Amino acid sequence: MCGVSGPACWHDPLDDGLWERELPRAIRSPDTGWRLAAMNARTAPNIFVREGDGISTLVVEGDWTAISIAGLSGHVLSPSNLSFSSDFGNLGRIDSAGALAILTLAPNAAFTADLPANLADLFALVGSAMADRDVPPIKTPPFHVRLGQKVYRAVQEIGASARFLGQLEVALMKSLAHPKRMRLIALASSIQKAGFDALPLIAIMTFFIGAVVALIGSDLLKTLGASELVVELVGISVLREFGVLIPAILLAGRSASTFAAQIGAMRMNQETQAMKVMGIDLFDALVVPRVLALLVIMPLLAIVAMLAGLAGGLVVSWGILDVSPTYFAERLSAAVDIRHFWVGMAKVPVLAIVIALAGCRHGLSVRGDVEDLGGRVTVAVVQALFAIILLDAAFAILFNVLEI
């Protein structure tokens, strides 16, 4: 019967029946002290304390591997002396699991024998790992402390963004004052990747959003007997909000992450350090072309998004309300003022700068490992999306106050 009071035993992992084999107990004899034997006699891991002439010696024999010590059990060896020497002359094979078992059974052993370098390194490595296990767990700080830390980090982020924006303004002014500083190839590449490649996706998204707005608005306006007002609903919502907000959100997920990943990869490969050594300004080479690319391409994307959204509303109005395209266009030009278009376009430069700012700043903040690169890309996208929604709400309040 295996248990606390019975003999030590082990289970054969290769036997489905999990048959048990008894292990001999730790045996005490006057000349050998505590002795432990397991498995078979040929490769059995044995450890005991030999005492004589007031000297205690730890004797380790046999193979000490993960397989040979699978069923090993015994008591912690407690010799008469607090520290004792060791004898590894008959030691067979050993691995980290065996070293851990030896250090566990003889925690006070002083390995004073002339051990091979690899064996001494193994015991030092396992011993340091055992010491690390005793490190007390880190206590979670109170709620008010964690809240204060988050507020402090948020203030630091705002300050870092403000400093980066100031550096960007200086670099833009220098580029405008000296057009030869602009890197036209990098600018054209950024326009292609950030703008034209995203054009089909933005057009499809805003088309369906305009269709959804017309579909939901038509059902609501039918109940009020004013179904013809669906043209005004689609026109104002698309021109003021969706035609600008959807391209900005898509660019935040697409371009901000791309900017952060590209610049962060250059930081990891130490390309930015090489550029500094060669006297190349990082803002002129990496930041300004991307900011100008979004400033150039985002108005075009917003106009395409507005047209696609109006087309989606036109299709739904024509199919459900039987509003002809001619009537839709005439009512749109008569009932929807052109100021709604300019209200939407007024947000475009600000949102473009915010998106490029988030991507480039976090790309330049990568410290050199893949984990930090992934974290910076994620933070860049999240901050860009948050800033877009926050600024859109601020613009809505401002225009409402100004009655525009």
CSV table of C-alpha atoms in Angstrom, one decimal:
chain,number,residue,atom,x,y,z
A,1,MET,CA,0.0,0.0,0.0
A,2,CYS,CA,1.6,3.2,-1.1
A,3,GLY,CA,1.1,6.1,1.1
A,4,VAL,CA,2.5,8.2,3.9
A,5,SER,CA,2.9,5.2,6.3
A,6,GLY,CA,3.7,2.6,3.6
A,7,PRO,CA,6.7,2.1,1.5
A,8,ALA,CA,7.6,4.6,-1.2
A,9,CYS,CA,6.5,3.7,-4.6
A,10,TRP,CA,6.4,4.9,-8.2
A,11,HIS,CA,4.0,4.5,-11.2
A,12,ASP,CA,5.2,3.2,-14.5
A,13,PRO,CA,4.1,5.8,-17.1
A,14,LEU,CA,4.3,3.2,-19.9
A,15,ASP,CA,1.9,0.8,-18.2
A,16,ASP,CA,-1.9,1.5,-18.7
A,17,GLY,CA,-2.5,-0.3,-15.4
A,18,LEU,CA,-0.3,2.1,-13.5
A,19,TRP,CA,1.2,-0.8,-11.5
A,20,GLU,CA,3.1,0.1,-8.4
A,21,ARG,CA,6.7,-0.8,-7.5
A,22,GLU,CA,7.9,-0.4,-3.9
A,23,LEU,CA,11.0,1.5,-3.3
A,24,PRO,CA,13.2,0.8,-0.3
A,25,ARG,CA,12.9,3.1,2.6
A,26,ALA,CA,15.8,5.4,3.6
A,27,ILE,CA,18.0,3.2,5.7
A,28,ARG,CA,20.1,4.3,8.6
A,29,SER,CA,23.3,2.3,9.5
A,30,PRO,CA,26.2,3.3,11.8
A,31,ASP,CA,28.8,3.4,9.0
A,32,THR,CA,26.7,4.9,6.2
A,33,GLY,CA,24.2,7.2,7.9
A,34,TRP,CA,21.1,7.9,5.8
A,35,ARG,CA,21.0,6.1,2.5
A,36,LEU,CA,18.5,6.2,-0.3
A,37,ALA,CA,18.2,3.7,-3.2
A,38,ALA,CA,15.7,3.6,-6.0
A,39,MET,CA,15.0,1.9,-9.4
A,40,ASN,CA,17.5,-0.9,-10.1
A,41,ALA,CA,20.9,-1.5,-8.6
A,42,ARG,CA,22.9,-0.8,-11.8
A,43,THR,CA,21.8,2.8,-12.4
A,44,ALA,CA,20.0,3.6,-9.2
A,45,PRO,CA,20.5,7.1,-7.9
A,46,ASN,CA,22.0,6.7,-4.4
A,47,ILE,CA,22.7,9.5,-1.9
A,48,PHE,CA,23.9,9.0,1.7
A,49,VAL,CA,26.1,10.6,4.3
A,50,ARG,CA,29.2,8.8,5.4
A,51,GLU,CA,30.3,9.8,8.9
A,52,GLY,CA,33.7,9.0,10.4
A,53,ASP,CA,36.3,10.7,12.6
A,54,GLY,CA,33.9,13.6,13.1
A,55,ILE,CA,33.8,14.3,9.3
A,56,SER,CA,30.6,14.1,7.3
A,57,THR,CA,30.8,13.3,3.6
A,58,LEU,CA,27.9,13.4,1.2
A,59,VAL,CA,28.3,10.5,-1.3
A,60,VAL,CA,26.4,10.6,-4.5
A,61,GLU,CA,26.3,7.6,-6.8
A,62,GLY,CA,24.5,6.3,-9.9
A,63,ASP,CA,22.5,8.1,-12.6
A,64,TRP,CA,20.6,11.3,-11.7
A,65,THR,CA,18.5,12.0,-14.7
A,66,ALA,CA,14.8,12.9,-15.1
A,67,ILE,CA,14.0,9.2,-15.9
A,68,SER,CA,16.1,7.6,-13.2
A,69,ILE,CA,14.7,9.8,-10.4
A,70,ALA,CA,11.1,9.5,-11.6
A,71,GLY,CA,10.0,7.6,-8.4
A,72,LEU,CA,12.7,8.9,-6.1
A,73,SER,CA,11.5,9.8,-2.6
A,74,GLY,CA,13.3,10.3,0.6
A,75,HIS,CA,14.1,12.5,3.5
A,76,VAL,CA,16.3,15.6,3.7
A,77,LEU,CA,19.7,14.5,4.8
A,78,SER,CA,20.6,15.9,8.2
A,79,PRO,CA,24.2,15.0,9.2
A,80,SER,CA,25.8,15.8,12.5
A,81,ASN,CA,27.8,18.7,11.0
A,82,LEU,CA,26.0,21.7,9.6
A,83,SER,CA,28.3,21.7,6.5
A,84,PHE,CA,29.9,18.7,5.0
A,85,SER,CA,32.1,17.7,2.1
A,86,SER,CA,31.0,15.7,-0.9
A,87,ASP,CA,32.1,12.7,-2.9
A,88,PHE,CA,30.9,12.4,-6.6
A,89,GLY,CA,33.5,9.8,-7.6
A,90,ASN,CA,30.8,7.2,-8.5
A,91,LEU,CA,28.4,9.6,-10.1
A,92,GLY,CA,27.0,8.5,-13.4
A,93,ARG,CA,24.8,10.6,-15.7
A,94,ILE,CA,23.2,13.7,-14.4
A,95,ASP,CA,20.9,16.5,-15.7
A,96,SER,CA,19.2,19.5,-14.3
A,97,ALA,CA,16.4,17.5,-12.8
A,98,GLY,CA,19.0,15.3,-11.0
A,99,ALA,CA,20.9,18.3,-9.8
A,100,LEU,CA,17.7,19.8,-8.4
A,101,ALA,CA,16.9,16.5,-6.6
A,102,ILE,CA,20.4,16.5,-5.0
A,103,LEU,CA,20.2,20.1,-3.9
A,104,THR,CA,16.7,19.4,-2.5
A,105,LEU,CA,17.8,16.3,-0.5
A,106,ALA,CA,21.1,17.9,0.7
A,107,PRO,CA,20.4,21.6,1.0
A,108,ASN,CA,23.4,22.2,3.4
A,109,ALA,CA,26.0,20.3,1.3
A,110,ALA,CA,29.2,22.1,0.6
A,111,PHE,CA,30.5,20.7,-2.7
A,112,THR,CA,34.2,20.9,-1.9
A,113,ALA,CA,35.3,18.1,-4.1
A,114,ASP,CA,37.2,18.9,-7.2
A,115,LEU,CA,34.2,18.8,-9.5
A,116,PRO,CA,34.5,19.1,-13.3
A,117,ALA,CA,33.7,22.5,-14.6
A,118,ASN,CA,30.5,21.4,-16.3
A,119,LEU,CA,29.2,19.8,-13.2
A,120,ALA,CA,30.0,22.8,-11.0
A,121,ASP,CA,28.3,25.1,-13.6
A,122,LEU,CA,25.2,22.8,-13.5
A,123,PHE,CA,24.9,23.0,-9.7
A,124,ALA,CA,25.5,26.8,-9.8
A,125,LEU,CA,22.8,27.2,-12.5
A,126,VAL,CA,20.2,25.1,-10.7
A,127,GLY,CA,21.1,26.6,-7.3
A,128,SER,CA,20.5,30.1,-8.7
A,129,ALA,CA,17.2,29.0,-10.1
A,130,MET,CA,16.2,27.6,-6.7
A,131,ALA,CA,17.1,30.9,-5.1
A,132,ASP,CA,14.9,32.8,-7.5
A,133,ARG,CA,11.9,30.6,-6.5
A,134,ASP,CA,12.1,32.1,-3.0
A,135,VAL,CA,11.5,35.7,-4.2
A,136,PRO,CA,8.3,37.0,-2.5
A,137,PRO,CA,5.5,37.8,-4.9
A,138,ILE,CA,5.1,41.4,-5.9
A,139,LYS,CA,2.2,43.1,-4.0
A,140,THR,CA,-0.4,44.8,-6.1
A,141,PRO,CA,-0.4,48.5,-5.1
A,142,PRO,CA,-3.7,50.0,-3.9
A,143,PHE,CA,-6.3,51.4,-6.3
A,144,HIS,CA,-5.4,55.1,-5.7
A,145,VAL,CA,-1.7,54.4,-6.4
A,146,ARG,CA,-2.5,52.6,-9.7
A,147,LEU,CA,-4.9,55.4,-10.6
A,148,GLY,CA,-2.2,58.0,-9.9
A,149,GLN,CA,0.3,56.1,-12.0
A,150,LYS,CA,-2.0,55.9,-15.0
A,151,VAL,CA,-2.8,59.7,-14.7
A,152,TYR,CA,0.9,60.4,-14.5
A,153,ARG,CA,1.6,58.3,-17.6
A,154,ALA,CA,-1.2,59.9,-19.4
A,155,VAL,CA,0.2,63.4,-18.7
A,156,GLN,CA,3.6,62.2,-19.8
A,157,GLU,CA,2.1,61.0,-23.1
A,158,ILE,CA,0.4,64.3,-23.7
A,159,GLY,CA,3.6,66.1,-23.0
A,160,ALA,CA,5.6,63.8,-25.4
A,161,SER,CA,3.0,64.3,-28.1
A,162,ALA,CA,3.1,68.1,-27.6
A,163,ARG,CA,6.9,68.1,-27.9
A,164,PHE,CA,6.8,65.9,-31.0
A,165,LEU,CA,4.2,68.2,-32.6
A,166,GLY,CA,6.4,71.2,-31.9
A,167,GLN,CA,9.4,69.4,-33.6
A,168,LEU,CA,7.1,68.5,-36.5
A,169,GLU,CA,6.0,72.1,-37.0
A,170,VAL,CA,9.6,73.3,-37.0
A,171,ALA,CA,10.5,70.6,-39.6
A,172,LEU,CA,7.5,71.5,-41.8
A,173,MET,CA,8.4,75.2,-41.7
A,174,LYS,CA,12.0,74.4,-42.7
A,175,SER,CA,10.7,72.1,-45.6
A,176,LEU,CA,8.4,74.8,-46.8
A,177,ALA,CA,11.1,77.5,-46.6
A,178,HIS,CA,13.6,75.2,-48.4
A,179,PRO,CA,11.7,72.9,-50.8
A,180,LYS,CA,14.9,71.1,-51.7
A,181,ARG,CA,14.8,69.5,-48.2
A,182,MET,CA,11.7,67.6,-49.2
A,183,ARG,CA,12.2,64.0,-50.2
A,184,LEU,CA,9.9,63.7,-53.2
A,185,ILE,CA,10.4,59.9,-53.7
A,186,ALA,CA,9.5,59.2,-50.1
A,187,LEU,CA,6.5,61.5,-50.4
A,188,ALA,CA,5.2,59.8,-53.5
A,189,SER,CA,5.7,56.4,-52.0
A,190,SER,CA,3.8,57.4,-48.8
A,191,ILE,CA,1.0,58.8,-50.9
A,192,GLN,CA,0.7,55.6,-52.9
A,193,LYS,CA,0.7,53.3,-49.9
A,194,ALA,CA,-1.4,55.4,-47.5
A,195,GLY,CA,-3.8,56.8,-50.0
A,196,PHE,CA,-4.4,55.2,-53.3
A,197,ASP,CA,-4.1,51.6,-52.0
A,198,ALA,CA,-6.9,52.5,-49.4
A,199,LEU,CA,-9.2,54.2,-51.9
A,200,PRO,CA,-11.3,51.1,-52.9
A,201,LEU,CA,-11.9,50.0,-49.3
A,202,ILE,CA,-12.9,53.5,-48.3
A,203,ALA,CA,-15.3,53.9,-51.2
A,204,ILE,CA,-17.0,50.5,-50.4
A,205,MET,CA,-17.3,51.2,-46.7
A,206,THR,CA,-18.9,54.6,-47.1
A,207,PHE,CA,-21.2,53.4,-49.9
A,208,PHE,CA,-22.7,50.8,-47.5
A,209,ILE,CA,-22.8,53.3,-44.6
A,210,GLY,CA,-24.8,55.8,-46.8
A,211,ALA,CA,-27.1,52.9,-47.8
A,212,VAL,CA,-27.6,51.9,-44.2
A,213,VAL,CA,-28.3,55.5,-43.1
A,214,ALA,CA,-30.9,55.9,-45.9
A,215,LEU,CA,-32.5,52.5,-45.1
A,216,ILE,CA,-32.9,53.2,-41.4
A,217,GLY,CA,-33.9,56.9,-42.0
A,218,SER,CA,-36.5,55.9,-44.5
A,219,ASP,CA,-38.2,53.5,-42.1
A,220,LEU,CA,-38.3,56.2,-39.4
A,221,LEU,CA,-39.4,59.0,-41.6
A,222,LYS,CA,-42.2,56.9,-43.1
A,223,THR,CA,-43.8,56.7,-39.7
A,224,LEU,CA,-43.7,60.5,-39.5
A,225,GLY,CA,-45.0,61.0,-43.0
A,226,ALA,CA,-41.8,62.8,-44.2
A,227,SER,CA,-40.1,60.1,-46.2
A,228,GLU,CA,-38.8,62.7,-48.7
A,229,LEU,CA,-36.5,64.1,-46.0
A,230,VAL,CA,-34.3,61.1,-46.4
A,231,VAL,CA,-32.3,63.0,-48.9
A,232,GLU,CA,-31.4,65.7,-46.4
A,233,LEU,CA,-30.6,63.0,-43.8
A,234,VAL,CA,-28.2,61.2,-46.1
A,235,GLY,CA,-26.6,64.4,-47.4
A,236,ILE,CA,-25.9,66.1,-44.1
A,237,SER,CA,-24.7,63.0,-42.3
A,238,VAL,CA,-22.4,61.9,-45.0
A,239,LEU,CA,-21.0,65.4,-45.8
A,240,ARG,CA,-20.5,66.5,-42.2
A,241,GLU,CA,-19.5,63.2,-40.5
A,242,PHE,CA,-19.3,59.9,-42.2
A,243,GLY,CA,-17.5,61.2,-45.3
A,244,VAL,CA,-14.6,62.4,-43.1
A,245,LEU,CA,-14.8,60.1,-40.1
A,246,ILE,CA,-14.7,56.7,-41.9
A,247,PRO,CA,-11.6,57.5,-44.0
A,248,ALA,CA,-9.9,58.8,-40.8
A,249,ILE,CA,-10.7,55.7,-38.9
A,250,LEU,CA,-9.5,53.4,-41.7
A,251,LEU,CA,-6.3,55.4,-42.1
A,252,ALA,CA,-5.7,55.2,-38.4
A,253,GLY,CA,-5.9,51.4,-38.5
A,254,ARG,CA,-4.0,51.2,-41.8
A,255,SER,CA,-1.5,54.1,-42.0
A,256,ALA,CA,-0.8,54.7,-38.4
A,257,SER,CA,0.2,51.1,-37.8
A,258,THR,CA,2.2,51.0,-41.0
A,259,PHE,CA,4.1,54.2,-40.1
A,260,ALA,CA,4.9,52.8,-36.6
A,261,ALA,CA,5.9,49.4,-37.9
A,262,GLN,CA,8.2,50.8,-40.7
A,263,ILE,CA,10.0,53.3,-38.5
A,264,GLY,CA,10.1,50.9,-35.6
A,265,ALA,CA,11.7,48.3,-37.8
A,266,MET,CA,14.3,50.8,-38.8
A,267,ARG,CA,15.0,51.5,-35.1
A,268,MET,CA,15.4,47.8,-34.4
A,269,ASN,CA,17.9,47.4,-37.3
A,270,GLN,CA,19.8,50.5,-36.2
A,271,GLU,CA,19.1,52.3,-39.4
A,272,THR,CA,18.0,55.4,-37.6
A,273,GLN,CA,21.3,55.5,-35.7
A,274,ALA,CA,23.2,55.2,-39.0
A,275,MET,CA,21.2,58.1,-40.4
A,276,LYS,CA,22.1,60.2,-37.5
A,277,VAL,CA,25.8,59.4,-38.0
A,278,MET,CA,25.5,60.4,-41.6
A,279,GLY,CA,24.0,63.7,-40.6
A,280,ILE,CA,20.5,63.0,-41.9
A,281,ASP,CA,17.7,64.6,-40.0
A,282,LEU,CA,15.1,61.9,-38.9
A,283,PHE,CA,12.2,64.3,-39.2
A,284,ASP,CA,13.1,65.4,-42.7
A,285,ALA,CA,13.6,61.8,-43.8
A,286,LEU,CA,10.9,59.8,-42.0
A,287,VAL,CA,8.3,62.1,-40.5
A,288,VAL,CA,7.7,65.0,-42.9
A,289,PRO,CA,7.1,62.9,-46.0
A,290,ARG,CA,4.5,60.8,-44.2
A,291,VAL,CA,2.7,63.8,-42.7
A,292,LEU,CA,2.6,65.6,-46.0
A,293,ALA,CA,1.4,62.4,-47.7
A,294,LEU,CA,-1.7,62.3,-45.4
A,295,LEU,CA,-2.3,66.0,-45.8
A,296,VAL,CA,-2.3,65.6,-49.6
A,297,ILE,CA,-4.2,62.4,-49.9
A,298,MET,CA,-6.8,62.6,-47.2
A,299,PRO,CA,-8.9,65.4,-48.8
A,300,LEU,CA,-9.1,63.3,-51.9
A,301,LEU,CA,-10.2,60.3,-49.8
A,302,ALA,CA,-12.8,62.3,-48.0
A,303,ILE,CA,-14.3,63.6,-51.3
A,304,VAL,CA,-14.4,60.0,-52.7
A,305,ALA,CA,-16.0,58.8,-49.5
A,306,MET,CA,-18.6,61.6,-49.6
A,307,LEU,CA,-19.5,60.7,-53.2
A,308,ALA,CA,-19.7,57.0,-52.4
A,309,GLY,CA,-21.9,57.6,-49.3
A,310,LEU,CA,-24.3,59.8,-51.3
A,311,ALA,CA,-24.4,57.1,-54.0
A,312,GLY,CA,-25.3,54.5,-51.4
A,313,GLY,CA,-28.1,56.7,-50.1
A,314,LEU,CA,-29.3,57.3,-53.7
A,315,VAL,CA,-29.5,53.5,-54.5
A,316,VAL,CA,-31.5,52.7,-51.3
A,317,SER,CA,-33.8,55.7,-51.9
A,318,TRP,CA,-34.4,54.7,-55.5
A,319,GLY,CA,-35.1,51.1,-54.6
A,320,ILE,CA,-37.2,51.6,-51.5
A,321,LEU,CA,-38.8,55.0,-51.7
A,322,ASP,CA,-38.9,55.1,-55.5
A,323,VAL,CA,-37.0,58.4,-55.5
A,324,SER,CA,-35.5,58.9,-58.9
A,325,PRO,CA,-31.8,59.9,-59.2
A,326,THR,CA,-32.8,63.2,-60.8
A,327,TYR,CA,-35.1,64.2,-58.0
A,328,PHE,CA,-32.4,63.0,-55.4
A,329,ALA,CA,-29.8,65.2,-57.0
A,330,GLU,CA,-32.1,68.2,-57.3
A,331,ARG,CA,-33.3,68.0,-53.7
A,332,LEU,CA,-29.8,67.4,-52.5
A,333,SER,CA,-28.5,70.6,-54.2
A,334,ALA,CA,-31.5,72.6,-53.0
A,335,ALA,CA,-32.0,71.4,-49.4
A,336,VAL,CA,-28.4,70.6,-48.4
A,337,ASP,CA,-26.3,73.7,-48.1
A,338,ILE,CA,-22.7,73.7,-49.3
A,339,ARG,CA,-21.5,74.7,-45.9
A,340,HIS,CA,-21.9,71.1,-44.7
A,341,PHE,CA,-19.3,70.0,-47.2
A,342,TRP,CA,-16.8,72.6,-45.9
A,343,VAL,CA,-17.6,71.7,-42.3
A,344,GLY,CA,-16.5,68.2,-43.1
A,345,MET,CA,-13.5,69.2,-45.1
A,346,ALA,CA,-12.3,71.6,-42.3
A,347,LYS,CA,-11.7,68.5,-40.1
A,348,VAL,CA,-9.5,66.7,-42.6
A,349,PRO,CA,-6.1,68.5,-42.0
A,350,VAL,CA,-6.3,68.1,-38.3
A,351,LEU,CA,-7.2,64.4,-38.4
A,352,ALA,CA,-4.5,63.8,-41.0
A,353,ILE,CA,-1.9,65.3,-38.7
A,354,VAL,CA,-3.1,63.4,-35.7
A,355,ILE,CA,-2.9,60.1,-37.6
A,356,ALA,CA,0.6,60.7,-38.9
A,357,LEU,CA,1.7,62.1,-35.6
A,358,ALA,CA,0.6,59.0,-33.7
A,359,GLY,CA,2.3,56.5,-36.1
A,360,CYS,CA,5.6,58.4,-36.5
A,361,ARG,CA,6.0,59.2,-32.8
A,362,HIS,CA,5.5,55.7,-31.6
A,363,GLY,CA,7.7,54.3,-34.4
A,364,LEU,CA,10.6,56.5,-33.3
A,365,SER,CA,10.0,55.4,-29.6
A,366,VAL,CA,10.7,51.7,-30.3
A,367,ARG,CA,13.5,50.6,-28.1
A,368,GLY,CA,14.9,47.7,-30.1
A,369,ASP,CA,12.9,44.5,-29.5
A,370,VAL,CA,10.0,42.9,-31.2
A,371,GLU,CA,7.7,43.0,-28.1
A,372,ASP,CA,8.2,46.8,-27.8
A,373,LEU,CA,7.6,47.1,-31.6
A,374,GLY,CA,4.2,45.3,-31.3
A,375,GLY,CA,3.2,47.3,-28.3
A,376,ARG,CA,4.1,50.6,-30.0
A,377,VAL,CA,2.1,49.7,-33.1
A,378,THR,CA,-0.9,48.8,-31.0
A,379,VAL,CA,-0.7,52.0,-29.0
A,380,ALA,CA,-0.3,54.1,-32.1
A,381,VAL,CA,-3.5,52.8,-33.6
A,382,VAL,CA,-5.4,53.1,-30.3
A,383,GLN,CA,-4.3,56.7,-29.7
A,384,ALA,CA,-5.1,57.7,-33.2
A,385,LEU,CA,-8.6,56.3,-33.0
A,386,PHE,CA,-9.2,57.9,-29.6
A,387,ALA,CA,-7.9,61.3,-30.9
A,388,ILE,CA,-10.1,61.0,-34.0
A,389,ILE,CA,-13.3,60.4,-32.0
A,390,LEU,CA,-12.4,63.1,-29.4
A,391,LEU,CA,-11.6,65.7,-32.0
A,392,ASP,CA,-14.7,64.9,-34.0
A,393,ALA,CA,-16.8,65.4,-30.9
A,394,ALA,CA,-15.0,68.7,-30.2
A,395,PHE,CA,-15.6,69.9,-33.7
A,396,ALA,CA,-19.3,69.0,-33.4
A,397,ILE,CA,-19.6,71.1,-30.2
A,398,LEU,CA,-17.7,74.0,-31.7
A,399,PHE,CA,-19.7,74.1,-34.9
A,400,ASN,CA,-22.9,73.8,-32.9
A,401,VAL,CA,-21.9,76.7,-30.7
A,402,LEU,CA,-21.0,78.8,-33.8
A,403,GLU,CA,-24.2,77.7,-35.4
A,404,ILE,CA,-22.5,76.5,-38.5
